């Protein structure tokens, strides 16, 4: 039994519960989880997933800062406003799609040319999409849940194939909870005061 993988799975469940609640405490947990999975993915030969966890560590610091940001008060009687849940602006879709495609192709090429990966296209697909999803989460865009549903479903199959059964189950749970998370965030987005979505 891979106890490190099991521990990473438990930490992942804590992370998922915090993300579902849109709790800022998801960020410290999202620093611990990649540190665990750096070892797990390297041992499994999932090199792109190994690499993405370095990005997760850096993105988690950025996300923590972004979510902690307070909008300057124009009226001293009003409390400072935290980063709200919003819809992603339309002007972001095209550049973000381009980033995904470039990352997917670049990571796949690296895996094919420089590693012994037997799943380069799938590994690079989930990695590239995760890069996009993590940035969307850091900006608190509700659509990030849709990205994670795709990532989670593909990862679930990939990890079963690679024999990471605890992690595969974790990502299956992620996919189900992501659906409810999307609904919850949409309700919170509608109920809270919205800032101008630039």
Short mmCIF file of C-alpha atoms in Angstrom, two decimals:
data_model
loop_
_atom_site.label_atom_id
_atom_site.label_comp_id
_atom_site.label_asym_id
_atom_site.label_seq_id
_atom_site.Cartn_x
_atom_site.Cartn_y
_atom_site.Cartn_z
CA UNK A 1 0.00 0.00 0.00
CA UNK A 2 1.29 3.44 -0.92
CA UNK A 3 0.77 5.31 2.35
CA UNK A 4 2.01 8.59 0.88
CA UNK A 5 -0.63 8.37 -1.85
CA UNK A 6 -3.29 7.58 0.78
CA UNK A 7 -2.23 10.59 2.86
CA UNK A 8 -2.29 12.78 -0.26
CA UNK A 9 -5.81 11.54 -0.97
CA UNK A 10 -6.97 12.53 2.54
CA UNK A 11 -5.38 15.97 2.18
CA UNK A 12 -7.10 16.25 -1.21
CA UNK A 13 -10.49 15.61 0.37
CA UNK A 14 -9.87 18.40 2.88
CA UNK A 15 -8.88 20.68 0.00
CA UNK A 16 -12.02 19.78 -1.92
CA UNK A 17 -14.28 20.57 1.04
CA UNK A 18 -12.61 23.96 1.46
CA UNK A 19 -12.84 24.76 -2.27
CA UNK A 20 -16.52 23.81 -2.28
CA UNK A 21 -17.11 26.35 0.51
CA UNK A 22 -14.97 28.97 -1.28
CA UNK A 23 -12.87 29.11 1.90
CA UNK A 24 -9.57 30.95 1.75
CA UNK A 25 -8.08 28.14 3.84
CA UNK A 26 -8.01 25.97 0.73
CA UNK A 27 -4.75 27.72 -0.23
CA UNK A 28 -2.51 26.50 2.62
CA UNK A 29 -3.85 22.99 2.05
CA UNK A 30 -3.15 23.38 -1.68
CA UNK A 31 0.49 24.02 -0.81
CA UNK A 32 0.77 20.81 1.23
CA UNK A 33 -0.99 18.58 -1.32
CA UNK A 34 1.38 19.27 -4.27
CA UNK A 35 4.39 18.63 -2.04
CA UNK A 36 3.04 15.12 -1.39
CA UNK A 37 2.13 14.43 -5.00
CA UNK A 38 5.52 15.52 -6.32
CA UNK A 39 6.83 12.24 -4.90
CA UNK A 40 3.78 10.13 -5.85
CA UNK A 41 3.70 11.24 -9.50
CA UNK A 42 7.45 10.96 -9.97
CA UNK A 43 7.38 7.37 -8.71
CA UNK A 44 4.48 6.59 -11.08
CA UNK A 45 6.24 8.08 -14.10
CA UNK A 46 3.61 10.82 -14.52
CA UNK A 47 6.17 13.50 -15.28
CA UNK A 48 3.78 16.20 -16.49
CA UNK A 49 1.69 15.75 -13.35
CA UNK A 50 4.94 15.97 -11.37
CA UNK A 51 5.76 19.25 -13.11
CA UNK A 52 2.28 20.72 -12.65
CA UNK A 53 2.63 20.36 -8.90
CA UNK A 54 5.53 22.81 -8.94
CA UNK A 55 3.16 25.22 -10.70
CA UNK A 56 0.46 24.43 -8.12
CA UNK A 57 2.78 25.49 -5.31
CA UNK A 58 3.44 28.85 -6.99
CA UNK A 59 -0.18 29.33 -8.06
CA UNK A 60 -1.36 28.61 -4.52
CA UNK A 61 0.72 31.48 -3.20
CA UNK A 62 -0.76 33.74 -5.90
CA UNK A 63 -4.29 32.50 -5.19
CA UNK A 64 -3.87 33.09 -1.47
CA UNK A 65 -2.74 36.65 -2.14
CA UNK A 66 -5.53 37.27 -4.69
CA UNK A 67 -8.27 35.98 -2.39
CA UNK A 68 -6.86 37.99 0.54
CA UNK A 69 -6.89 41.19 -1.50
CA UNK A 70 -9.27 43.83 -0.26
CA UNK A 71 -10.76 46.40 -2.60
CA UNK A 72 -9.98 49.90 -1.43
CA UNK A 73 -12.89 51.55 0.26
CA UNK A 74 -14.35 54.61 -1.45
CA UNK A 75 -16.67 55.09 1.50
CA UNK A 76 -15.03 54.79 4.92
CA UNK A 77 -18.35 53.62 6.38
CA UNK A 78 -18.36 50.56 4.10
CA UNK A 79 -16.24 47.45 4.86
CA UNK A 80 -13.45 46.44 2.51
CA UNK A 81 -14.57 44.01 -0.20
CA UNK A 82 -12.88 40.65 -0.72
CA UNK A 83 -12.42 39.19 -4.19
CA UNK A 84 -15.94 38.11 -5.23
CA UNK A 85 -17.02 35.06 -7.21
CA UNK A 86 -17.67 36.24 -10.78
CA UNK A 87 -18.17 34.93 -14.31
CA UNK A 88 -15.10 34.95 -16.49
CA UNK A 89 -15.06 37.92 -18.89
CA UNK A 90 -15.58 36.97 -22.56
CA UNK A 91 -12.34 38.65 -23.60
CA UNK A 92 -10.40 36.10 -21.52
CA UNK A 93 -11.71 32.97 -23.29
CA UNK A 94 -9.62 33.21 -26.49
CA UNK A 95 -6.24 33.94 -24.84
CA UNK A 96 -6.88 31.29 -22.18
CA UNK A 97 -7.74 28.72 -24.86
CA UNK A 98 -4.52 29.63 -26.69
CA UNK A 99 -2.53 29.17 -23.48
CA UNK A 100 -4.12 25.73 -23.02
CA UNK A 101 -3.34 24.57 -26.57
CA UNK A 102 0.26 25.83 -26.48
CA UNK A 103 0.86 24.23 -23.08
CA UNK A 104 -0.70 20.93 -24.18
CA UNK A 105 1.44 20.69 -27.31
CA UNK A 106 4.62 21.86 -25.58
CA UNK A 107 4.25 19.49 -22.62
CA UNK A 108 3.37 16.55 -24.90
CA UNK A 109 6.47 17.23 -26.99
CA UNK A 110 8.66 17.35 -23.88
CA UNK A 111 7.21 14.07 -22.60
CA UNK A 112 7.62 12.33 -25.95
CA UNK A 113 11.15 13.58 -26.58
CA UNK A 114 12.66 13.57 -23.10
CA UNK A 115 10.87 11.01 -20.92
CA UNK A 116 9.74 7.39 -20.96
CA UNK A 117 6.09 8.36 -20.42
CA UNK A 118 3.63 5.92 -21.99
CA UNK A 119 0.73 8.38 -21.68
CA UNK A 120 2.22 11.65 -23.00
CA UNK A 121 -0.90 13.09 -24.62
CA UNK A 122 -3.28 12.34 -21.75
CA UNK A 123 -0.78 13.41 -19.10
CA UNK A 124 -0.06 16.66 -20.94
CA UNK A 125 -3.79 17.31 -21.59
CA UNK A 126 -4.71 17.18 -17.90
CA UNK A 127 -1.62 19.18 -16.99
CA UNK A 128 -2.32 21.96 -19.51
CA UNK A 129 -5.98 22.14 -18.53
CA UNK A 130 -5.01 22.23 -14.85
CA UNK A 131 -2.75 25.23 -15.52
CA UNK A 132 -5.78 27.07 -16.90
CA UNK A 133 -8.11 25.83 -14.13
CA UNK A 134 -5.77 26.85 -11.32
CA UNK A 135 -5.49 30.39 -12.72
CA UNK A 136 -9.29 30.59 -13.02
CA UNK A 137 -9.65 29.41 -9.41
CA UNK A 138 -7.17 32.06 -8.26
CA UNK A 139 -9.33 34.70 -10.00
CA UNK A 140 -12.44 33.13 -8.40
CA UNK A 141 -14.22 32.57 -11.73
CA UNK A 142 -17.23 30.26 -11.38
CA UNK A 143 -16.39 28.56 -14.70
CA UNK A 144 -13.30 27.01 -13.13
CA UNK A 145 -15.55 24.20 -11.94
CA UNK A 146 -16.30 23.17 -15.54
CA UNK A 147 -12.59 22.90 -16.26
CA UNK A 148 -12.03 20.78 -13.15
CA UNK A 149 -14.88 18.42 -14.06
CA UNK A 150 -13.10 17.58 -17.34
CA UNK A 151 -9.70 17.31 -15.63
CA UNK A 152 -11.09 15.11 -12.85
CA UNK A 153 -12.86 12.67 -15.17
CA UNK A 154 -9.82 12.24 -17.43
CA UNK A 155 -7.48 11.93 -14.43
CA UNK A 156 -9.73 9.33 -12.83
CA UNK A 157 -9.26 7.05 -15.83
CA UNK A 158 -5.57 7.86 -16.18
CA UNK A 159 -4.76 7.09 -12.55
CA UNK A 160 -6.65 3.80 -12.61
CA UNK A 161 -4.60 2.89 -15.67
CA UNK A 162 -1.38 3.79 -13.82
CA UNK A 163 -2.38 1.84 -10.70
CA UNK A 164 -2.91 4.89 -8.47
CA UNK A 165 -6.21 3.62 -7.15
CA UNK A 166 -6.61 5.93 -4.14
CA UNK A 167 -5.87 8.94 -6.31
CA UNK A 168 -8.24 7.70 -9.03
CA UNK A 169 -11.06 7.42 -6.49
CA UNK A 170 -10.19 10.88 -5.15
CA UNK A 171 -10.52 12.38 -8.64
CA UNK A 172 -13.80 10.55 -9.17
CA UNK A 173 -15.08 12.20 -5.98
CA UNK A 174 -13.65 15.52 -7.22
CA UNK A 175 -15.72 15.22 -10.41
CA UNK A 176 -18.96 14.64 -8.51
CA UNK A 177 -18.32 17.39 -5.96
CA UNK A 178 -17.29 19.79 -8.73
CA UNK A 179 -20.84 19.63 -10.11
CA UNK A 180 -22.26 20.63 -6.72
CA UNK A 181 -19.48 23.18 -6.26
CA UNK A 182 -20.43 24.86 -9.53
CA UNK A 183 -24.05 25.12 -8.37
CA UNK A 184 -23.05 26.46 -4.95
CA UNK A 185 -20.69 29.08 -6.38
CA UNK A 186 -23.35 30.23 -8.86
CA UNK A 187 -25.81 30.73 -6.00
CA UNK A 188 -23.24 32.66 -3.97
CA UNK A 189 -22.31 34.72 -7.02
CA UNK A 190 -25.96 35.71 -7.54
CA UNK A 191 -26.55 36.52 -3.87
CA UNK A 192 -23.47 38.60 -3.19
CA UNK A 193 -22.89 42.18 -4.41
CA UNK A 194 -21.02 42.13 -7.70
CA UNK A 195 -18.11 44.32 -8.67
CA UNK A 196 -17.74 45.45 -12.24
CA UNK A 197 -16.52 42.51 -14.32
CA UNK A 198 -13.85 44.01 -16.51
#
